[in-house]
Coordinates of C-alpha atoms in Angstrom, one line a residue:
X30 CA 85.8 131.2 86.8
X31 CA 88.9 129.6 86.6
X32 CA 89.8 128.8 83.8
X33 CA 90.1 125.8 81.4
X34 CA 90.7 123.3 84.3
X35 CA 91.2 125.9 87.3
X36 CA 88.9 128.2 89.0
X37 CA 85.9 129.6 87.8
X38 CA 84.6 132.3 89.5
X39 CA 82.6 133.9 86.6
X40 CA 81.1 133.9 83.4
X41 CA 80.7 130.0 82.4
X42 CA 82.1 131.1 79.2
X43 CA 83.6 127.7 79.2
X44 CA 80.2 126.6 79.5
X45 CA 78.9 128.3 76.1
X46 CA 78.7 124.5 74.0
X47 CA 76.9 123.5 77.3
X48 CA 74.6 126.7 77.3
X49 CA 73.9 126.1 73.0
X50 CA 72.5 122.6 73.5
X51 CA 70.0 124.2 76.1
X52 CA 68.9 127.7 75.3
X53 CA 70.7 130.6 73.0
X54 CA 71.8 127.7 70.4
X55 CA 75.5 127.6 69.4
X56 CA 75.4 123.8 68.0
X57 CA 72.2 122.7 66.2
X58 CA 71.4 119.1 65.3
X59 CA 71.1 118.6 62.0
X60 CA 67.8 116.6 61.6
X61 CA 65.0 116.6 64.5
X62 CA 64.9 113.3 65.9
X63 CA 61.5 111.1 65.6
X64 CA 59.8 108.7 67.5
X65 CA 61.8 106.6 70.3
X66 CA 65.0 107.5 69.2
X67 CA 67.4 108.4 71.6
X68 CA 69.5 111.9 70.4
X69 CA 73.4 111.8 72.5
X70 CA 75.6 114.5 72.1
X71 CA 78.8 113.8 73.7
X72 CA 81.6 116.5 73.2
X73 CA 85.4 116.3 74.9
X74 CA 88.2 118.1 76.0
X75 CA 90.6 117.0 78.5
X76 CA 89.7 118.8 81.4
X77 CA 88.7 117.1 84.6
X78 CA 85.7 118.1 86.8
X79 CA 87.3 119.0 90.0
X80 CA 83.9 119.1 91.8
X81 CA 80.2 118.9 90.9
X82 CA 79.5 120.4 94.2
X83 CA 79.0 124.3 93.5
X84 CA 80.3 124.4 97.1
X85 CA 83.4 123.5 96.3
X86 CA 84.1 123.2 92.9
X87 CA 86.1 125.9 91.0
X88 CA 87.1 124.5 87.4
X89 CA 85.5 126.5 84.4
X90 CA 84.9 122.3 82.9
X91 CA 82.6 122.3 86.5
X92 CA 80.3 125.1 85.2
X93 CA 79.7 123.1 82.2
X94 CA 77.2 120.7 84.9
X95 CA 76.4 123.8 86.7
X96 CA 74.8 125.6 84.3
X97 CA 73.0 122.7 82.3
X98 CA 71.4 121.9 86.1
X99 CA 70.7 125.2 87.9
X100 CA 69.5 128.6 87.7
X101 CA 71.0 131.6 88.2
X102 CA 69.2 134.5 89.6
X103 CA 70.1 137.1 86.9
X104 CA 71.5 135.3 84.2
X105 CA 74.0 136.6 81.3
X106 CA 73.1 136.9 77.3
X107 CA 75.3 136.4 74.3
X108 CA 76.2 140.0 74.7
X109 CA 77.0 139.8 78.6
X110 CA 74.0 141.7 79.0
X111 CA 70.9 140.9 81.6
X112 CA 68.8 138.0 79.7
X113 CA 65.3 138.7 81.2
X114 CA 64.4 135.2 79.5
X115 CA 66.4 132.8 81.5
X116 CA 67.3 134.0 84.8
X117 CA 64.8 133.4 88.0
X118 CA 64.8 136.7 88.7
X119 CA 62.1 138.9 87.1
X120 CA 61.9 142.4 89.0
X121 CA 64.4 144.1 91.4
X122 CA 63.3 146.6 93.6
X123 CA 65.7 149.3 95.6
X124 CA 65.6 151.3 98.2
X125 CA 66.4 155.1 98.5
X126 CA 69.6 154.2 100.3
X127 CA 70.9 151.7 97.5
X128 CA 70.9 149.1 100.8
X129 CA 68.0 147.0 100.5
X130 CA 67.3 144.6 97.9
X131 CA 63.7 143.1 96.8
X132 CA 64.0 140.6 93.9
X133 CA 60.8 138.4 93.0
X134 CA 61.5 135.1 91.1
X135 CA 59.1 133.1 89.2
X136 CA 56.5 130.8 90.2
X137 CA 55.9 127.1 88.4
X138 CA 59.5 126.2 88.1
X139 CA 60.2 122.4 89.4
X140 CA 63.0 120.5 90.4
X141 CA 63.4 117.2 88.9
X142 CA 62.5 115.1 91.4
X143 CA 58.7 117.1 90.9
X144 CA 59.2 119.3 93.8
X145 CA 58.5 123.3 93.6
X146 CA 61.4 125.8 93.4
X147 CA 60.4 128.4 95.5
X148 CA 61.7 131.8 97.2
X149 CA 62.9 129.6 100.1
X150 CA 65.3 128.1 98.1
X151 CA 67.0 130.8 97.1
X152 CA 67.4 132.3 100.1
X153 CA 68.9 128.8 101.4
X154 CA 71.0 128.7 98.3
X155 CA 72.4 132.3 98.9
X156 CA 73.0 132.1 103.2
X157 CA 74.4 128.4 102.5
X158 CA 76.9 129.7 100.6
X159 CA 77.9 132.8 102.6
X160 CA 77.5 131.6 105.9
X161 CA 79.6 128.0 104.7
X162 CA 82.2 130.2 103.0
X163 CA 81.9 128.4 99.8
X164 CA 84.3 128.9 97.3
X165 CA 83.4 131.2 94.8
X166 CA 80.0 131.5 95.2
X167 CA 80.5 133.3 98.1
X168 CA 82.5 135.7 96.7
X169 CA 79.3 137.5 95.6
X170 CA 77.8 138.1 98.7
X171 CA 80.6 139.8 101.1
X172 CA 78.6 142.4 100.9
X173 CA 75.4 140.9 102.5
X174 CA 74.3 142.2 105.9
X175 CA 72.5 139.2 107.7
X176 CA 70.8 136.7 106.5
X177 CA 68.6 136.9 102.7
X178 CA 64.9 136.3 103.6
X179 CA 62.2 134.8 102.0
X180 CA 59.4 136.9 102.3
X181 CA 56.9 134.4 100.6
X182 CA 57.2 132.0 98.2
X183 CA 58.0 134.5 95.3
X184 CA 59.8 137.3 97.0
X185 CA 63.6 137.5 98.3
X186 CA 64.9 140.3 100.6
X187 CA 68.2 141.4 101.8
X188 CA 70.1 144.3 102.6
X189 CA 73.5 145.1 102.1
X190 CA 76.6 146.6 104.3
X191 CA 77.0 150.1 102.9
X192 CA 75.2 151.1 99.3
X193 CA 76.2 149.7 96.1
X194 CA 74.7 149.2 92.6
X195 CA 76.0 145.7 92.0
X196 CA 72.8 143.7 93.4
X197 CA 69.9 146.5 91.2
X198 CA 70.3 144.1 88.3
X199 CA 71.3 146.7 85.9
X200 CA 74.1 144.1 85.2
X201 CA 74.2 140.1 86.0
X202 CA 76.3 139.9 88.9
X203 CA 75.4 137.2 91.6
X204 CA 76.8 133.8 89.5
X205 CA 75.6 131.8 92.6
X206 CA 73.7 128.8 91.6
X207 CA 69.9 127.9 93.3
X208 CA 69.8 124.7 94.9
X209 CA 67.2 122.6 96.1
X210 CA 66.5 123.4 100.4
X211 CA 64.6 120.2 100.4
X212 CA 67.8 118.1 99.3
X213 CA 70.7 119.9 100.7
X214 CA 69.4 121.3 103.5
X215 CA 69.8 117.9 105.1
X216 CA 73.1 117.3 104.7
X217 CA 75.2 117.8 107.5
X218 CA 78.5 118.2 105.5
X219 CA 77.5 119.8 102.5
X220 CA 81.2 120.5 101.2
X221 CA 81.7 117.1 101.1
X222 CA 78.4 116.1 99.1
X223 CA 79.1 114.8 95.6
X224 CA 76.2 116.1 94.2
X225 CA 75.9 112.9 91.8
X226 CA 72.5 112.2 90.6
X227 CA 71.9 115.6 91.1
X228 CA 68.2 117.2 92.0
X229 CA 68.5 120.5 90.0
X230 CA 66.0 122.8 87.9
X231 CA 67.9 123.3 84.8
X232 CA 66.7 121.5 81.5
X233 CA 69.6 118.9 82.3
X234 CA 71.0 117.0 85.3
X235 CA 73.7 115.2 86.2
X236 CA 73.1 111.3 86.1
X237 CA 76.5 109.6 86.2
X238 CA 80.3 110.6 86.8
X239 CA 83.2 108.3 85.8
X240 CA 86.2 109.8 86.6
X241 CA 88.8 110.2 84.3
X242 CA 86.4 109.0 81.6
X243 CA 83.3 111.0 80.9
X244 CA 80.3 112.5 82.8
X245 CA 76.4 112.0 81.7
X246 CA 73.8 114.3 82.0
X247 CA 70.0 113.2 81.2
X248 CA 66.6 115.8 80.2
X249 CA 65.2 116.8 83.5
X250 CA 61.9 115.3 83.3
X251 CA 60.5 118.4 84.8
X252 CA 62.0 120.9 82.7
X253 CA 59.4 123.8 81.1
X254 CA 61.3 125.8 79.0
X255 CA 62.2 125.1 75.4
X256 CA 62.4 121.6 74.8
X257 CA 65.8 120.1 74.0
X258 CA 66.4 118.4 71.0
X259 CA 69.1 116.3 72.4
X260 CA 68.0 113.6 75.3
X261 CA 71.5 113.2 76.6
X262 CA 74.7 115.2 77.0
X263 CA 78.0 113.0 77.7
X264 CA 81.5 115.1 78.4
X265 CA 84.2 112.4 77.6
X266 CA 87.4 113.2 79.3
X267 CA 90.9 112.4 77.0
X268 CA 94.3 112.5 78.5
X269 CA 96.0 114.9 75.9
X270 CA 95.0 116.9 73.0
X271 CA 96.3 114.3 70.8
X272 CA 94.0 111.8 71.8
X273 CA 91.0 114.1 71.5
X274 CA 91.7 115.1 68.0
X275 CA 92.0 111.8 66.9
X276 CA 88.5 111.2 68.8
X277 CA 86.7 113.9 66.6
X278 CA 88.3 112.3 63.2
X279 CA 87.2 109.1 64.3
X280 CA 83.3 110.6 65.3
X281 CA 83.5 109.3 68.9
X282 CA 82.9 112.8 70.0
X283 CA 80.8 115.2 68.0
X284 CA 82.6 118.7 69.7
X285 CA 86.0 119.2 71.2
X286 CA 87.8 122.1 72.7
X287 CA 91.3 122.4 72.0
X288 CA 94.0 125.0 73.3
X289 CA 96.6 123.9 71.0
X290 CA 96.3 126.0 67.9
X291 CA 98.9 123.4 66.2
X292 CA 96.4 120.5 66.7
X293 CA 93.7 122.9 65.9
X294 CA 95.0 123.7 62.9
X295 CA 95.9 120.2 61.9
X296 CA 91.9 119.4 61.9
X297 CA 91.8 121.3 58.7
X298 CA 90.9 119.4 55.1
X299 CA 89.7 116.7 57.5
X300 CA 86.7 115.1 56.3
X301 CA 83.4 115.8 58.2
X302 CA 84.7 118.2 60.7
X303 CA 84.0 122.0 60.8
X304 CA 85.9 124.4 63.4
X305 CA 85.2 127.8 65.0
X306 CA 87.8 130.1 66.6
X307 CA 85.9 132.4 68.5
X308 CA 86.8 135.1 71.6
X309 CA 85.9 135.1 75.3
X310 CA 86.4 136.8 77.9
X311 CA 89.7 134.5 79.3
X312 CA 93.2 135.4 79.6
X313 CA 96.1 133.3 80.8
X314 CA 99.3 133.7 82.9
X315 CA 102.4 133.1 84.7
X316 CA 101.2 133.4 88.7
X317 CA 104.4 134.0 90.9
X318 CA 104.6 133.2 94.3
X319 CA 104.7 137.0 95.9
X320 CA 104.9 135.8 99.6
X321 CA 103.2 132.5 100.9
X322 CA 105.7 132.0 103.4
X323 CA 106.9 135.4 103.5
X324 CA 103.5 137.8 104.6
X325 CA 103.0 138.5 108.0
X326 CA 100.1 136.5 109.5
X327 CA 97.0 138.3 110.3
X328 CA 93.3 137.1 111.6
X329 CA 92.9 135.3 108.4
X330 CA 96.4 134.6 107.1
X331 CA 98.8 132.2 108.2
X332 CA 102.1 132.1 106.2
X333 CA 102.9 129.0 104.9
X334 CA 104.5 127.1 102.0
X335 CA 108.2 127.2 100.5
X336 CA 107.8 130.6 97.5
X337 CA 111.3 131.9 96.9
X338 CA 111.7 134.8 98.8
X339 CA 112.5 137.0 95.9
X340 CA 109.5 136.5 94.2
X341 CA 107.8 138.6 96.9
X342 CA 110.3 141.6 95.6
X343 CA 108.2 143.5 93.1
X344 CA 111.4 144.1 91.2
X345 CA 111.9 140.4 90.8
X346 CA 108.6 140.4 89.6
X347 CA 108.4 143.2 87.2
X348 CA 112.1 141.5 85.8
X349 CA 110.2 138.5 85.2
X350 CA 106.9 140.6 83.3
X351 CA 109.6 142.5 81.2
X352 CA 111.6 139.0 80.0
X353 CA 108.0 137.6 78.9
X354 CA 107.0 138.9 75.2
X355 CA 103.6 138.5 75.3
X356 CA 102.7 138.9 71.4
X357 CA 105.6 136.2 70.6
X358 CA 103.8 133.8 72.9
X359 CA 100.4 134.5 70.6
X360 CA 102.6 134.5 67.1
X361 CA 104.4 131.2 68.0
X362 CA 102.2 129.3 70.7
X363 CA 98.7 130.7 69.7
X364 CA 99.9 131.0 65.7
X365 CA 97.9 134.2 65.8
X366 CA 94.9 133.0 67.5
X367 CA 94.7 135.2 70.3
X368 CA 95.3 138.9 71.7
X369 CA 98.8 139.9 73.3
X370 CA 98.3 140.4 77.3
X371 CA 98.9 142.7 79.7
X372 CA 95.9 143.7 82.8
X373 CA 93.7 141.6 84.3
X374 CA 90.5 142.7 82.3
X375 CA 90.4 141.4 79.1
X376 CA 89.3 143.3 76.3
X377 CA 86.1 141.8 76.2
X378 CA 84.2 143.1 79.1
X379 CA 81.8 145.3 80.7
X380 CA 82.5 149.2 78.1
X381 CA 84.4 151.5 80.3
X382 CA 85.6 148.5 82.7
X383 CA 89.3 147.8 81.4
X384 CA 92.6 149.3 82.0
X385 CA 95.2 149.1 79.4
X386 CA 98.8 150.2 79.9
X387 CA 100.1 152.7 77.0
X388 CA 103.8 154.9 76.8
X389 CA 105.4 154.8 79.9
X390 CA 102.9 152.6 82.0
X391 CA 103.9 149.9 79.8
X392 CA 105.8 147.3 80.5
X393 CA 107.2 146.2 77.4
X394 CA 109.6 142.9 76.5
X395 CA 113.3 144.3 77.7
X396 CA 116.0 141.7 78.8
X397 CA 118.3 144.3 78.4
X398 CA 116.1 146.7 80.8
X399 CA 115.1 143.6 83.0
X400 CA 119.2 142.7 83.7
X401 CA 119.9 146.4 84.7
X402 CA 116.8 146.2 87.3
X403 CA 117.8 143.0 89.0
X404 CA 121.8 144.2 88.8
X405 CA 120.9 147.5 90.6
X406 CA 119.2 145.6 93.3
X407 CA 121.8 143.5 93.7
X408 CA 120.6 140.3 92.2
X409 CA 124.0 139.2 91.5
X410 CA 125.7 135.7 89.7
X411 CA 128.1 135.2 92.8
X412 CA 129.5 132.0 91.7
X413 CA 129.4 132.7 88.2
X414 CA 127.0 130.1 87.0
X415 CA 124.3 131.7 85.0
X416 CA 122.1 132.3 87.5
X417 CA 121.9 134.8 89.7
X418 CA 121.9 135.0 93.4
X419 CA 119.6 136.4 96.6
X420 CA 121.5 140.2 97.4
X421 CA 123.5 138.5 100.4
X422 CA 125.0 135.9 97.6
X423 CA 122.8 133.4 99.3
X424 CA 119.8 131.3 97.4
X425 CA 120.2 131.1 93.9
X426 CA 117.0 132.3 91.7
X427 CA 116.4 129.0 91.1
X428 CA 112.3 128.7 90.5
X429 CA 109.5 126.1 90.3
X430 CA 107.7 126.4 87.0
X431 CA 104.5 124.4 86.8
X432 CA 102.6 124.3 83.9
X433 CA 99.8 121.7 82.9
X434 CA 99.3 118.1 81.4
X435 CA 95.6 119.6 80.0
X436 CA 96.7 122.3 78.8
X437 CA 99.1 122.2 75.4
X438 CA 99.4 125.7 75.4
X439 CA 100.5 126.0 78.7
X440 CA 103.6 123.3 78.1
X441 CA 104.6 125.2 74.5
X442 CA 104.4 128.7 76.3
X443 CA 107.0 127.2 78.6
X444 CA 109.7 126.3 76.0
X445 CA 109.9 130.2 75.1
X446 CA 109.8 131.7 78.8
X447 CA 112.2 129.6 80.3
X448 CA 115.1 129.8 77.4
X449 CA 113.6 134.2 78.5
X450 CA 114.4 133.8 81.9
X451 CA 117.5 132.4 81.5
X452 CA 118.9 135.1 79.4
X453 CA 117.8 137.5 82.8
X454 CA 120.0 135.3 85.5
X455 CA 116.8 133.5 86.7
X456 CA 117.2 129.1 85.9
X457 CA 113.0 128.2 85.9
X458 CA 112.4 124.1 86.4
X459 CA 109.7 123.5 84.5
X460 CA 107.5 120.6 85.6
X461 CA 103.5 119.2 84.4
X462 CA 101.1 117.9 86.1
X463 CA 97.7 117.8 86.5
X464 CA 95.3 120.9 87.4
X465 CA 93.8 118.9 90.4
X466 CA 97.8 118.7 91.5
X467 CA 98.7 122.1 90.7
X468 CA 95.9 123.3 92.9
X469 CA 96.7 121.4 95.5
X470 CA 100.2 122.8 95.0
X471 CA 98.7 126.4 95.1
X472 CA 96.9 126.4 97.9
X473 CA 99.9 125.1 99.9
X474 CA 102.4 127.8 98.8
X475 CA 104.8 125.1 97.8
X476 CA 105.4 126.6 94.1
X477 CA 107.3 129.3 92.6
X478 CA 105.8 130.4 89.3
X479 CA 102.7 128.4 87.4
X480 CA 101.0 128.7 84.3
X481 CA 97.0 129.0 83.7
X482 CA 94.0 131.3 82.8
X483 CA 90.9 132.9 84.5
X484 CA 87.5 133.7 82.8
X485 CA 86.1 136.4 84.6
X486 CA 82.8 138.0 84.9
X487 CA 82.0 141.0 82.4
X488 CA 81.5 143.3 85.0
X489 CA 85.3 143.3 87.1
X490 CA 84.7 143.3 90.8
X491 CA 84.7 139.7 91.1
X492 CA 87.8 139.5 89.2
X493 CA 89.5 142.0 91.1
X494 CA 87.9 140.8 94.5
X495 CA 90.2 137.8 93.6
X496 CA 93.6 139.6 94.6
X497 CA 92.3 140.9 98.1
X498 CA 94.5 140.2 100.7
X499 CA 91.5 138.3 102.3
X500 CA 91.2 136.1 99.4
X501 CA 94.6 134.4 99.5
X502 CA 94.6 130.3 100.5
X503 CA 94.2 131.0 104.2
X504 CA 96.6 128.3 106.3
X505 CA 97.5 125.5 103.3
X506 CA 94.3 123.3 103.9
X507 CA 91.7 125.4 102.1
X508 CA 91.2 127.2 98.4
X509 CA 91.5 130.6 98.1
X510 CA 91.4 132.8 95.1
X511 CA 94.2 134.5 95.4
X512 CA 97.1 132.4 93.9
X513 CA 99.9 134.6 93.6
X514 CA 99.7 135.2 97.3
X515 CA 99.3 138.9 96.3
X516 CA 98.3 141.6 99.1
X517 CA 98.6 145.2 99.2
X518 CA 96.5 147.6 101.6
X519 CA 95.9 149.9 99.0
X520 CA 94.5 147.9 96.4
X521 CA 92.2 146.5 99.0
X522 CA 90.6 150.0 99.9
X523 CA 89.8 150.3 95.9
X524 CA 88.7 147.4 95.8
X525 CA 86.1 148.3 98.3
X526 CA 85.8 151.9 97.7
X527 CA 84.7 150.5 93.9
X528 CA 81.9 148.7 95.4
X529 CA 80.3 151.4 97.1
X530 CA 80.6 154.2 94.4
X531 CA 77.3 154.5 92.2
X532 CA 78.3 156.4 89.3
X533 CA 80.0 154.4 86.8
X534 CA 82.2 156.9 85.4
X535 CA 83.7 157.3 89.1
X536 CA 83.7 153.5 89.3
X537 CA 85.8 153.0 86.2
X538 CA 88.1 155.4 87.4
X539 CA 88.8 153.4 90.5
X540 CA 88.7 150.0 88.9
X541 CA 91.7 151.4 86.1
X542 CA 93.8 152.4 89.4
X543 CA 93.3 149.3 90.6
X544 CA 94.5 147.4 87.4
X545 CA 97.7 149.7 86.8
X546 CA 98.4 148.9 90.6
X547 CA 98.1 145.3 90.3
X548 CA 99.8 145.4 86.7
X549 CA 103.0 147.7 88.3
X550 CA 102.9 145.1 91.1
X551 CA 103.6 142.2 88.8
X552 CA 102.4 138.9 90.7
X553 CA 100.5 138.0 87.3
X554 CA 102.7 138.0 84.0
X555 CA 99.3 138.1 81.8
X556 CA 100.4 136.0 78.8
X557 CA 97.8 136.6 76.2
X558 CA 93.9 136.9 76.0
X559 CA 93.1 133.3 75.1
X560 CA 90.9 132.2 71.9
X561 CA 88.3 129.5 72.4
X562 CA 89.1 127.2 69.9
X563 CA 86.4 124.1 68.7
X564 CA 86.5 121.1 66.3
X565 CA 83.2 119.5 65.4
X566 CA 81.5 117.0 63.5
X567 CA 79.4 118.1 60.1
X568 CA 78.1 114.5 59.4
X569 CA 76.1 114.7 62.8
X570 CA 75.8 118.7 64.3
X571 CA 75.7 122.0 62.6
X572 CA 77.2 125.3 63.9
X573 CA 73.2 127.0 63.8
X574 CA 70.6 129.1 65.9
X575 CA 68.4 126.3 67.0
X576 CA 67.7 125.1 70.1
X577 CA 69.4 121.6 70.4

């Protein structure tokens, strides 16, 4: 899922205060609330929703809603193991040939306007989003064949393109919300539905959305699982960090998430508050442009955008990854608070599923080694500047660097890679704004490097599916998941030969060939493998067990 203000396209690990007020408990009330009393928790950070529409939306902060609202079919536990308690899913059946797919849900679940959840509307849910190519929902059914069926009300059918174990259930995989047929199966647009009140199944719905202030979400009358102890959840959106950590001192909110370990750290001695570093599975990076304007077209691409054309040289690239020292970034920006980066599969995953670079795959911090590689291919300073020049003396390597106004961390990583950069010949413009601009940036190919993070699914096809050719922002107009504008052939027949092999030990070794092709390749300078970092109140909540 992206990320703390950016896509989201897995785990909602950003989600997990969200998923401790309503089920596995990470933030317990202190006292049980009696009589009329009315129990808010409001907790802030200062990510903006970019959509409450799981059609569209693709901003970890927009899994918060998601998940307090909907159900997933197979949902994940603390571990990022199958929880057989919360998901709707409660048997799987499989054919012989690993192609067809029988899952029953269960019966007596309402929505909140009273009406049943049935089989029907998951298979709505799941051909809504693949036929409407929704955004990252739909990532997780490519490999449908046809339409999923609803054989009665309890029973969902469907059968895949070629065999695969990713739908058995041995391991959550399809993070595709159910929605409610009887509400969005008359709208006529359904991208463009705001989704606010929403209908939903989850213990809590979405009531009200201010933007740029704070989002409400209210018990679902109709909700039959463990009773909440808090009646209302408000998300209070704050400009900058600043702001939000003089919020929690001053008890406006009762949790915030910070990515700043310098305001993090300045929370301590500070009366009533209690904090909590923990790790997810999340890593953040510099995304260079490898070719938006450069690819050929194909059936699904169209080239467009301004990149610099030496971006979409791996050896500008790789330069760039070896001028970047990862574990000075987590000693200086994190203060220690995170885990040095290198692959796109963070340490905390699926056993078996990551790749990491040792000896002479890695691709360790060299200016040195990074001027010799852009001075044999010709990358030279022309006019003697500082800053090098395209091989024909041409276009300076003068880059776009876009980092963002909710995210602290991104802005301090900045003041140690450009001063990096420089010393390699490369002059990086550094410039913040807000996620909601950067994507829109993004997806028209009119950047040249950018800063931000992904939290992706334990298990790393999704993740991977990210980088397809297929998955880059098609023609400028619509959101794609592949940012760098990254596309190689043979990383795209892994990617699906990975989906179609059925013993795991083969499968890993597919998926590491994958990561050291994408991590030679060099469109992603991982930065570090991000800590989740939380200031809360001890006069009003309790870091606990409970349910809340």
């Amino acid at each position: 899922m992206r990320r703390y203000g950016r896509k989201a396209a897995a785990i909602a690990a950003a989600a997990l205060v969200t998923i401790g007020l309503i089920g596995t408990g990470a933030v317990a009330q202190t006292a049980t609330p009696t009589g009329d009393q009315k129990v808010v928790f409001t907790w802030g950070a200062t990510g903006e929703p970019d959509s409450l529409n799981p059609m569209t939306g693709y901003l970890a902060v927009d899994f918060y809603f998601w998940t307090a609202a909907y159900h997933l079919l197979v949902d994940y536990d603390e571990n990022f193991g199958v929880d057989a308690n919360s998901g709707l899913v409660t048997d799987i059946q499989v054919s012989p040939d690993n192609m067809t797919f029988t899952y029953t849900i269960r019966s007596g679940i309402l929505w909140s306007d009273g009406e049943p959840l049935t089989a029907s509307d998951v298979a709505f849910s799941l051909n809504l989003y693949k036929d409407r190519n929704a955004y990252l929902p739909s990532t997780y059914l490519g490999l449908i064949d046809g339409p999923v069926v609803a054989l009665d009300d309890t029973t969902v059918q469907f059968r895949t393109t070629q065999p695969t174990g990713l739908f058995s259930g041995k391991a959550p995989y399809i993070y595709a919300y159910i929605l409610p047929e009887h509400v969005w199966g008359a709208i006529e647009k359904p991208k463009g539905y705001e989704n606010v009140p929403m209908v939903g199944s989850g213990p809590f719905i979405v009531t009200e959305y201010e933007v740029g202030e704070y989002v409400r979400l209210e018990r679902n009358p109709n909700w039959q699982g463990d009773e909440p102890y808090v009646d209302e959840l408000i998300y209070r959106i704050y400009k900058n960090e600043d702001a939000l950590a003089e919020a929690l001192k001053a008890g406006e909110v009762d949790l915030a998430y910070f990515s700043s370990a310098n305001i993090y750290n300045s929370l301590e001695g500070e009366a009533n508050i209690g904090r909590m570093a923990g790790t997810i599975p999340s890593f953040s990076e510099i995304a260079m442009n490898a070719g938006s304007a450069t690819a050929p077209a194909t059936d699904t691409y169209t080239p467009h955008g301004d990149g610099h054309p030496a971006l979409s040289d791996v050896t500008v690239r790789r330069a760039i990854r070896m001028a970047i020292d990862s574990q000075q970034l987590v000693d200086k920006v994190l203060l220690g608070a995170g885990q040095a980066g290198d692959t796109i599969i963070p340490p905390v995953s699926v056993a078996g599923a990551r790749y990491a670079p040792t000896g002479d795959e890695l691709i360790a911090w060299d200016i040195a080694g990074a001027n010799a590689m852009l001075d044999e291919a010709g990358y030279a300073d022309c006019d003697g500047d500082g800053v090098r020049e395209m091989p024909d003396c041409g276009q300076s390597l003068v880059f776009r660097y876009f980092v963002r106004t909710s995210s602290q961390s991104s802005i301090d990583a900045a003041e140690f890679v450009r001063p990096w950069l420089a010393e390699i010949g490369i002059e990086a413009q550094v410039e913040a704004m807000t996620s909601g601009a950067l994507g829109d940036e993004i997806v028209a190919g009119t950047y040249d490097l950018f800063s931000w993070g992904w939290i992706p699914d334990p298990d790393p096809d999704v993740a991977l599916g990210w980088f397809t050719c297929d998955s880059r922002p098609a023609d400028g107009t619509e959101y794609g998941n592949n940012d760098a504008y990254y596309c190689n052939p043979q990383y795209d027949a892994l990617y699906e030969q990975q989906r179609a092999t059925l013993d795991t030990a083969a499968r890993w070794d597919i998926v590491h060939e994958m990561q050291k092709i994408f991590y030679k390749d060099s469109p992603y300078a991982v930065m570090w493998y991000d800590p989740i970092l939380q200031g809360y109140r001890t006069d009003t909540f309790e870091i606990g067990r409970a349910h809340v």
